[in-house]
PDB file of C-alpha atoms in Angstrom:
ATOM      1  CA  UNK B 843     -57.326 -23.639 -34.669  1.00  0.00           C
ATOM      2  CA  UNK B 844     -57.861 -19.949 -34.205  1.00  0.00           C
ATOM      3  CA  UNK B 845     -57.995 -20.406 -30.580  1.00  0.00           C
ATOM      4  CA  UNK B 846     -54.681 -22.385 -30.637  1.00  0.00           C
ATOM      5  CA  UNK B 847     -52.994 -19.356 -32.655  1.00  0.00           C
ATOM      6  CA  UNK B 848     -54.355 -16.591 -30.233  1.00  0.00           C
ATOM      7  CA  UNK B 849     -52.926 -18.743 -27.271  1.00  0.00           C
ATOM      8  CA  UNK B 850     -49.539 -18.970 -29.056  1.00  0.00           C
ATOM      9  CA  UNK B 851     -49.466 -15.029 -29.546  1.00  0.00           C
ATOM     10  CA  UNK B 852     -50.243 -14.320 -25.900  1.00  0.00           C
ATOM     11  CA  UNK B 853     -47.610 -16.911 -24.784  1.00  0.00           C
ATOM     12  CA  UNK B 854     -45.152 -15.317 -26.936  1.00  0.00           C
ATOM     13  CA  UNK B 855     -46.083 -11.939 -25.614  1.00  0.00           C
ATOM     14  CA  UNK B 856     -45.845 -12.988 -22.023  1.00  0.00           C
ATOM     15  CA  UNK B 857     -42.427 -14.666 -22.576  1.00  0.00           C
ATOM     16  CA  UNK B 858     -41.089 -11.424 -24.141  1.00  0.00           C
ATOM     17  CA  UNK B 859     -42.487  -9.442 -21.475  1.00  0.00           C
ATOM     18  CA  UNK B 860     -41.062 -11.377 -18.919  1.00  0.00           C
ATOM     19  CA  UNK B 861     -37.451 -11.357 -20.484  1.00  0.00           C
ATOM     20  CA  UNK B 862     -37.609  -7.575 -20.526  1.00  0.00           C
ATOM     21  CA  UNK B 863     -38.066  -7.730 -16.840  1.00  0.00           C
ATOM     22  CA  UNK B 864     -35.105 -10.021 -16.094  1.00  0.00           C
ATOM     23  CA  UNK B 865     -32.699  -8.719 -13.389  1.00  0.00           C
ATOM     24  CA  UNK B 866     -29.608  -6.879 -14.896  1.00  0.00           C
ATOM     25  CA  UNK B 867     -26.224  -6.185 -13.726  1.00  0.00           C
ATOM     26  CA  UNK B 868     -24.910  -2.647 -13.639  1.00  0.00           C
ATOM     27  CA  UNK B 869     -21.113  -2.621 -14.092  1.00  0.00           C
ATOM     28  CA  UNK B 870     -18.678   0.317 -12.971  1.00  0.00           C
ATOM     29  CA  UNK B 871     -15.362  -0.015 -14.459  1.00  0.00           C
ATOM     30  CA  UNK B 872     -12.796   1.966 -12.451  1.00  0.00           C
ATOM     31  CA  UNK B 873      -9.449   2.585 -13.814  1.00  0.00           C
ATOM     32  CA  UNK B 874      -6.282   4.414 -12.097  1.00  0.00           C
ATOM     33  CA  UNK B 875      -4.008   6.824 -14.417  1.00  0.00           C
ATOM     34  CA  UNK B 876      -1.253   9.038 -13.818  1.00  0.00           C
ATOM     35  CA  UNK B 877      -1.128  11.787 -16.272  1.00  0.00           C
ATOM     36  CA  UNK B 878      -3.187   9.878 -18.826  1.00  0.00           C
ATOM     37  CA  UNK B 879      -1.196   6.727 -18.573  1.00  0.00           C
ATOM     38  CA  UNK B 880      -2.327   3.643 -16.543  1.00  0.00           C
ATOM     39  CA  UNK B 881      -0.973   3.838 -13.048  1.00  0.00           C
ATOM     40  CA  UNK B 882       1.210   0.803 -11.773  1.00  0.00           C
ATOM     41  CA  UNK B 883       1.792   0.512  -8.022  1.00  0.00           C
ATOM     42  CA  UNK B 884       5.406   0.911  -7.135  1.00  0.00           C
ATOM     43  CA  UNK B 885       6.334   2.209 -10.478  1.00  0.00           C
ATOM     44  CA  UNK B 886       7.768   5.624 -10.306  1.00  0.00           C
ATOM     45  CA  UNK B 887       6.192   8.856 -11.500  1.00  0.00           C
ATOM     46  CA  UNK B 888       7.150  12.319 -11.719  1.00  0.00           C
ATOM     47  CA  UNK B 889       5.230  14.713  -9.272  1.00  0.00           C
ATOM     48  CA  UNK B 890       4.016  18.082 -10.965  1.00  0.00           C
ATOM     49  CA  UNK B 891       7.025  19.704  -9.509  1.00  0.00           C
ATOM     50  CA  UNK B 892       9.324  17.302 -10.772  1.00  0.00           C
ATOM     51  CA  UNK B 893      10.227  15.088  -7.652  1.00  0.00           C
ATOM     52  CA  UNK B 894      10.151  11.228  -7.930  1.00  0.00           C
ATOM     53  CA  UNK B 895       6.988   9.480  -6.427  1.00  0.00           C
ATOM     54  CA  UNK B 896       5.371   5.896  -6.340  1.00  0.00           C
ATOM     55  CA  UNK B 897       2.085   5.009  -5.052  1.00  0.00           C
ATOM     56  CA  UNK B 898       1.548   1.824  -2.868  1.00  0.00           C
ATOM     57  CA  UNK B 899      -2.252   2.047  -2.049  1.00  0.00           C
ATOM     58  CA  UNK B 900      -5.423   4.064  -3.214  1.00  0.00           C
ATOM     59  CA  UNK B 901      -8.765   3.271  -1.650  1.00  0.00           C
ATOM     60  CA  UNK B 902     -12.243   4.991  -0.802  1.00  0.00           C
ATOM     61  CA  UNK B 903     -15.486   4.648   0.469  1.00  0.00           C
ATOM     62  CA  UNK B 904     -18.680   5.421  -1.824  1.00  0.00           C
ATOM     63  CA  UNK B 905     -22.101   6.044  -0.312  1.00  0.00           C
ATOM     64  CA  UNK B 906     -25.582   6.585  -1.358  1.00  0.00           C
ATOM     65  CA  UNK B 907     -24.844   4.876  -5.003  1.00  0.00           C
ATOM     66  CA  UNK B 908     -27.999   5.801  -7.134  1.00  0.00           C
ATOM     67  CA  UNK B 909     -29.094   5.708 -10.834  1.00  0.00           C
ATOM     68  CA  UNK B 910     -31.312   8.786 -11.927  1.00  0.00           C
ATOM     69  CA  UNK B 911     -33.889   8.920 -14.360  1.00  0.00           C
ATOM     70  CA  UNK B 912     -35.830  12.013 -15.362  1.00  0.00           C
ATOM     71  CA  UNK B 913     -34.619  13.647 -11.827  1.00  0.00           C
ATOM     72  CA  UNK B 914     -36.071  10.724  -9.885  1.00  0.00           C
ATOM     73  CA  UNK B 915     -33.289   8.959  -7.964  1.00  0.00           C
ATOM     74  CA  UNK B 916     -33.229   5.278  -6.825  1.00  0.00           C
ATOM     75  CA  UNK B 917     -30.653   4.442  -4.415  1.00  0.00           C
ATOM     76  CA  UNK B 918     -28.824   0.751  -5.241  1.00  0.00           C
ATOM     77  CA  UNK B 919     -25.987   0.716  -2.667  1.00  0.00           C
ATOM     78  CA  UNK B 920     -25.791   2.535   0.730  1.00  0.00           C
ATOM     79  CA  UNK B 921     -22.068   2.088   1.422  1.00  0.00           C
ATOM     80  CA  UNK B 922     -19.352   0.127   0.218  1.00  0.00           C
ATOM     81  CA  UNK B 923     -15.340   0.237   0.327  1.00  0.00           C
ATOM     82  CA  UNK B 924     -13.411   0.049  -2.804  1.00  0.00           C
ATOM     83  CA  UNK B 925      -9.481  -0.768  -2.817  1.00  0.00           C
ATOM     84  CA  UNK B 926      -7.787  -0.356  -6.284  1.00  0.00           C
ATOM     85  CA  UNK B 927      -4.337  -1.485  -4.936  1.00  0.00           C
ATOM     86  CA  UNK B 928      -4.392  -4.883  -6.211  1.00  0.00           C
ATOM     87  CA  UNK B 929      -6.183  -4.002  -9.421  1.00  0.00           C
ATOM     88  CA  UNK B 930      -3.048  -2.082 -10.373  1.00  0.00           C
ATOM     89  CA  UNK B 931      -0.161  -4.078  -9.278  1.00  0.00           C
ATOM     90  CA  UNK B 932       0.867  -4.358 -13.022  1.00  0.00           C
ATOM     91  CA  UNK B 933       0.349  -2.790 -16.357  1.00  0.00           C
ATOM     92  CA  UNK B 934      -2.108  -5.444 -17.586  1.00  0.00           C
ATOM     93  CA  UNK B 935      -4.143  -5.225 -14.605  1.00  0.00           C
ATOM     94  CA  UNK B 936      -4.119  -1.335 -14.541  1.00  0.00           C
ATOM     95  CA  UNK B 937      -5.208  -1.348 -18.213  1.00  0.00           C
ATOM     96  CA  UNK B 938      -7.984  -3.720 -17.393  1.00  0.00           C
ATOM     97  CA  UNK B 939      -9.108  -1.681 -14.426  1.00  0.00           C
ATOM     98  CA  UNK B 940     -11.597  -3.071 -11.538  1.00  0.00           C
ATOM     99  CA  UNK B 941     -15.214  -4.088 -12.292  1.00  0.00           C
ATOM    100  CA  UNK B 942     -17.386  -3.164  -9.478  1.00  0.00           C
ATOM    101  CA  UNK B 943     -20.789  -4.664 -10.208  1.00  0.00           C
ATOM    102  CA  UNK B 944     -24.193  -4.225  -8.520  1.00  0.00           C
ATOM    103  CA  UNK B 945     -26.112  -7.350  -9.486  1.00  0.00           C
ATOM    104  CA  UNK B 946     -29.803  -8.177 -10.024  1.00  0.00           C
ATOM    105  CA  UNK B 947     -31.117  -4.719 -10.580  1.00  0.00           C
ATOM    106  CA  UNK B 948     -34.753  -4.664 -11.938  1.00  0.00           C
ATOM    107  CA  UNK B 949     -34.427  -1.373 -13.556  1.00  0.00           C
ATOM    108  CA  UNK B 950     -31.338   0.101 -15.254  1.00  0.00           C
ATOM    109  CA  UNK B 951     -33.082   2.565 -17.201  1.00  0.00           C
ATOM    110  CA  UNK B 952     -31.330   5.581 -16.180  1.00  0.00           C
ATOM    111  CA  UNK B 953     -29.593   8.692 -17.404  1.00  0.00           C
ATOM    112  CA  UNK B 954     -27.312   9.551 -14.714  1.00  0.00           C
ATOM    113  CA  UNK B 955     -25.511   8.093 -11.548  1.00  0.00           C
ATOM    114  CA  UNK B 956     -24.388   9.718  -8.278  1.00  0.00           C
ATOM    115  CA  UNK B 957     -22.325   8.596  -5.330  1.00  0.00           C
ATOM    116  CA  UNK B 958     -20.558  10.163  -2.576  1.00  0.00           C
ATOM    117  CA  UNK B 959     -16.687   9.782  -2.060  1.00  0.00           C
ATOM    118  CA  UNK B 960     -17.008   9.258   2.093  1.00  0.00           C
ATOM    119  CA  UNK B 961     -19.783   8.507   4.331  1.00  0.00           C
ATOM    120  CA  UNK B 962     -22.674  10.539   5.275  1.00  0.00           C
ATOM    121  CA  UNK B 963     -22.702  11.902   8.849  1.00  0.00           C
ATOM    122  CA  UNK B 964     -25.106   9.490   9.937  1.00  0.00           C
ATOM    123  CA  UNK B 965     -22.843   6.823   8.891  1.00  0.00           C
ATOM    124  CA  UNK B 966     -19.912   8.368   9.944  1.00  0.00           C
ATOM    125  CA  UNK B 967     -21.227   8.832  13.495  1.00  0.00           C
ATOM    126  CA  UNK B 968     -20.710   4.974  13.962  1.00  0.00           C
ATOM    127  CA  UNK B 969     -17.832   2.746  14.562  1.00  0.00           C
ATOM    128  CA  UNK B 970     -16.647  -0.521  13.257  1.00  0.00           C
ATOM    129  CA  UNK B 971     -17.666  -2.457  16.118  1.00  0.00           C
ATOM    130  CA  UNK B 972     -21.333  -1.519  15.342  1.00  0.00           C
ATOM    131  CA  UNK B 973     -21.095  -3.863  12.467  1.00  0.00           C
ATOM    132  CA  UNK B 974     -20.488  -7.470  11.800  1.00  0.00           C
ATOM    133  CA  UNK B 975     -17.361  -8.507   9.578  1.00  0.00           C
ATOM    134  CA  UNK B 976     -18.957  -8.736   6.194  1.00  0.00           C
ATOM    135  CA  UNK B 977     -20.006  -4.893   6.417  1.00  0.00           C
ATOM    136  CA  UNK B 978     -17.706  -2.527   4.704  1.00  0.00           C
ATOM    137  CA  UNK B 979     -18.040  -0.216   7.847  1.00  0.00           C
ATOM    138  CA  UNK B 980     -16.583  -2.899  10.083  1.00  0.00           C
ATOM    139  CA  UNK B 981     -12.964  -2.081   8.944  1.00  0.00           C
ATOM    140  CA  UNK B 982     -11.120  -1.075  11.870  1.00  0.00           C
ATOM    141  CA  UNK B 983      -8.204   0.117   9.805  1.00  0.00           C
ATOM    142  CA  UNK B 984     -10.320   2.442   8.211  1.00  0.00           C
ATOM    143  CA  UNK B 985     -11.471   4.408  11.291  1.00  0.00           C
ATOM    144  CA  UNK B 986      -9.635   7.297  13.126  1.00  0.00           C
ATOM    145  CA  UNK B 987     -10.444   6.849  16.754  1.00  0.00           C
ATOM    146  CA  UNK B 988      -8.829  10.437  17.547  1.00  0.00           C
ATOM    147  CA  UNK B 989     -11.012  12.111  14.814  1.00  0.00           C
ATOM    148  CA  UNK B 990     -14.076  10.081  15.675  1.00  0.00           C
ATOM    149  CA  UNK B 991     -14.316   9.544  11.691  1.00  0.00           C
ATOM    150  CA  UNK B 992     -13.854   7.043   9.192  1.00  0.00           C
ATOM    151  CA  UNK B 993     -11.140   7.586   6.382  1.00  0.00           C
ATOM    152  CA  UNK B 994     -12.946   8.240   3.412  1.00  0.00           C
ATOM    153  CA  UNK B 995      -9.972   7.915   1.114  1.00  0.00           C
ATOM    154  CA  UNK B 996      -6.342   6.713   1.480  1.00  0.00           C
ATOM    155  CA  UNK B 997      -3.417   7.823  -1.102  1.00  0.00           C
ATOM    156  CA  UNK B 998      -0.032   6.368   0.261  1.00  0.00           C
ATOM    157  CA  UNK B 999       3.157   5.915  -1.469  1.00  0.00           C
ATOM    158  CA  UNK B1000       6.775   7.236  -1.157  1.00  0.00           C
ATOM    159  CA  UNK B1001       8.564  10.569  -2.587  1.00  0.00           C
ATOM    160  CA  UNK B1002      12.138  11.699  -2.977  1.00  0.00           C
ATOM    161  CA  UNK B1003      11.963  15.317  -1.317  1.00  0.00           C
ATOM    162  CA  UNK B1004      15.875  15.756  -1.212  1.00  0.00           C
ATOM    163  CA  UNK B1005      16.431  14.569  -4.739  1.00  0.00           C
ATOM    164  CA  UNK B1006      19.104  12.113  -3.810  1.00  0.00           C
ATOM    165  CA  UNK B1007      17.466   9.367  -5.854  1.00  0.00           C
ATOM    166  CA  UNK B1008      16.002   7.705  -2.999  1.00  0.00           C
ATOM    167  CA  UNK B1009      12.242   7.446  -2.149  1.00  0.00           C
ATOM    168  CA  UNK B1010      12.977   8.237   1.588  1.00  0.00           C
ATOM    169  CA  UNK B1011       9.598   9.938   2.836  1.00  0.00           C
ATOM    170  CA  UNK B1012       6.568   8.129   3.047  1.00  0.00           C
ATOM    171  CA  UNK B1013       3.141   9.654   1.670  1.00  0.00           C
ATOM    172  CA  UNK B1014       0.107   8.940   3.721  1.00  0.00           C
ATOM    173  CA  UNK B1015      -2.662  11.144   2.783  1.00  0.00           C
ATOM    174  CA  UNK B1016      -5.625   9.939   4.585  1.00  0.00           C
ATOM    175  CA  UNK B1017      -8.859  12.200   4.129  1.00  0.00           C
ATOM    176  CA  UNK B1018     -11.885  12.043   6.466  1.00  0.00           C
ATOM    177  CA  UNK B1019     -14.163  13.866   8.715  1.00  0.00           C
ATOM    178  CA  UNK B1020     -17.887  15.054   7.884  1.00  0.00           C
ATOM    179  CA  UNK B1021     -16.462  18.243   5.919  1.00  0.00           C
ATOM    180  CA  UNK B1022     -14.843  16.096   3.600  1.00  0.00           C
ATOM    181  CA  UNK B1023     -17.969  14.408   2.261  1.00  0.00           C
ATOM    182  CA  UNK B1024     -18.214  15.166  -1.783  1.00  0.00           C
ATOM    183  CA  UNK B1025     -20.644  13.876  -4.335  1.00  0.00           C
ATOM    184  CA  UNK B1026     -19.934  12.921  -7.897  1.00  0.00           C
ATOM    185  CA  UNK B1027     -22.418  12.936 -10.617  1.00  0.00           C
ATOM    186  CA  UNK B1028     -22.272  11.642 -14.125  1.00  0.00           C
ATOM    187  CA  UNK B1029     -25.104  12.725 -16.574  1.00  0.00           C
ATOM    188  CA  UNK B1030     -25.984  11.760 -20.079  1.00  0.00           C
ATOM    189  CA  UNK B1031     -25.451   8.144 -19.742  1.00  0.00           C
ATOM    190  CA  UNK B1032     -28.612   6.798 -21.590  1.00  0.00           C
ATOM    191  CA  UNK B1033     -28.918   3.467 -19.576  1.00  0.00           C
ATOM    192  CA  UNK B1034     -25.819   2.101 -20.627  1.00  0.00           C
ATOM    193  CA  UNK B1035     -25.346  -0.827 -17.889  1.00  0.00           C
ATOM    194  CA  UNK B1036     -21.322  -0.621 -18.195  1.00  0.00           C
ATOM    195  CA  UNK B1037     -19.857   2.723 -16.977  1.00  0.00           C
ATOM    196  CA  UNK B1038     -16.415   3.271 -17.652  1.00  0.00           C
ATOM    197  CA  UNK B1039     -14.749   5.853 -14.882  1.00  0.00           C
ATOM    198  CA  UNK B1040     -11.218   7.027 -14.871  1.00  0.00           C
ATOM    199  CA  UNK B1041      -9.318   8.678 -11.708  1.00  0.00           C
ATOM    200  CA  UNK B1042      -6.170  10.429 -12.712  1.00  0.00           C
ATOM    201  CA  UNK B1043      -4.352  10.910  -9.563  1.00  0.00           C
ATOM    202  CA  UNK B1044      -1.972  13.313 -11.015  1.00  0.00           C
ATOM    203  CA  UNK B1045      -4.974  15.710 -10.927  1.00  0.00           C
ATOM    204  CA  UNK B1046      -5.247  15.092  -7.139  1.00  0.00           C
ATOM    205  CA  UNK B1047      -1.850  17.098  -6.827  1.00  0.00           C
ATOM    206  CA  UNK B1048      -2.369  19.681  -9.512  1.00  0.00           C
ATOM    207  CA  UNK B1049      -5.412  21.669 -10.114  1.00  0.00           C
ATOM    208  CA  UNK B1050      -3.454  24.901 -11.494  1.00  0.00           C
ATOM    209  CA  UNK B1051      -1.673  25.032  -8.485  1.00  0.00           C
ATOM    210  CA  UNK B1052       0.581  22.320  -7.104  1.00  0.00           C
ATOM    211  CA  UNK B1053      -0.201  20.733  -3.588  1.00  0.00           C
ATOM    212  CA  UNK B1054       2.720  21.159  -1.272  1.00  0.00           C
ATOM    213  CA  UNK B1055       3.720  17.725  -0.722  1.00  0.00           C
ATOM    214  CA  UNK B1056       7.126  18.566   1.055  1.00  0.00           C
ATOM    215  CA  UNK B1057       5.019  20.655   3.565  1.00  0.00           C
ATOM    216  CA  UNK B1058       2.331  18.002   4.242  1.00  0.00           C
ATOM    217  CA  UNK B1059       3.255  14.393   3.028  1.00  0.00           C
ATOM    218  CA  UNK B1060       1.151  12.864   5.544  1.00  0.00           C
ATOM    219  CA  UNK B1061      -2.525  13.838   7.150  1.00  0.00           C
ATOM    220  CA  UNK B1062      -3.313  12.348  10.257  1.00  0.00           C
ATOM    221  CA  UNK B1063      -4.839  15.260  12.428  1.00  0.00           C
ATOM    222  CA  UNK B1064      -7.655  17.603  12.294  1.00  0.00           C
ATOM    223  CA  UNK B1065      -5.250  20.462  12.130  1.00  0.00           C
ATOM    224  CA  UNK B1066      -4.737  19.650   8.634  1.00  0.00           C
ATOM    225  CA  UNK B1067      -8.354  19.904   7.440  1.00  0.00           C
ATOM    226  CA  UNK B1068      -7.253  22.746   5.030  1.00  0.00           C
ATOM    227  CA  UNK B1069      -5.065  20.314   3.203  1.00  0.00           C
ATOM    228  CA  UNK B1070      -7.494  17.364   3.295  1.00  0.00           C
ATOM    229  CA  UNK B1071      -9.859  19.815   1.864  1.00  0.00           C
ATOM    230  CA  UNK B1072      -7.673  20.771  -1.146  1.00  0.00           C
ATOM    231  CA  UNK B1073      -7.075  17.190  -1.847  1.00  0.00           C
ATOM    232  CA  UNK B1074     -10.688  16.042  -1.620  1.00  0.00           C
ATOM    233  CA  UNK B1075     -12.005  18.764  -3.888  1.00  0.00           C
ATOM    234  CA  UNK B1076      -9.101  17.781  -6.440  1.00  0.00           C
ATOM    235  CA  UNK B1077     -10.066  14.218  -6.154  1.00  0.00           C
ATOM    236  CA  UNK B1078     -13.695  14.666  -7.005  1.00  0.00           C
ATOM    237  CA  UNK B1079     -12.403  16.360 -10.191  1.00  0.00           C
ATOM    238  CA  UNK B1080      -9.873  13.600 -11.042  1.00  0.00           C
ATOM    239  CA  UNK B1081     -13.046  11.394 -11.788  1.00  0.00           C
ATOM    240  CA  UNK B1082     -14.240  11.273 -15.251  1.00  0.00           C
ATOM    241  CA  UNK B1083     -16.127   9.135 -17.804  1.00  0.00           C
ATOM    242  CA  UNK B1084     -13.562   7.400 -20.109  1.00  0.00           C
TER     243      UNK B1084
END
């Protein structure tokens, strides 16, 4: 009887141990806002200088996504492409946000998360034709041939520059090239496997000084690297934990 009792104890311990080692999903929920309110594509918003604007697209690449524990970093995703456009098509979708899920992680004990907005120089030296169609780097529409660079982030919409009530000017702020790579890190997460991230696009255009969108509503040239740098720095600051 005593042997049976000890066998049950041992099996119970083994079961509990194996349960603790089960793979776990990590969910990063991304929500778009404008001025602290849910952002809805095609709705009209007030640009920081008072002009009327809407948004029709927001997307970006992430790379080197890693979880960090006690200073030790473990990469869990090398590269991915996140398009939040359709997840902000109405108010309900905007309030729900987009769940970006990394599945079947063996260890989600972490106190920080780190990822790049954009691609490493090694990734950015490749071209879409180098990859099969399932790879996020195969997207030909996310590559500038003239720049020899992927587009790290896209903010698109329309704006009324002349104040006549019509959104007559297209906005296409496409940010890319090696100097535009930026890192984002969130600390003090305590191993929570659900991380809520808010991106407030109003902050992209106003960090104390307002981006001159009338002068540069579209970025398609390396000569506009100064404007692209201003916007990517602001974009990184627009990411915050909810």
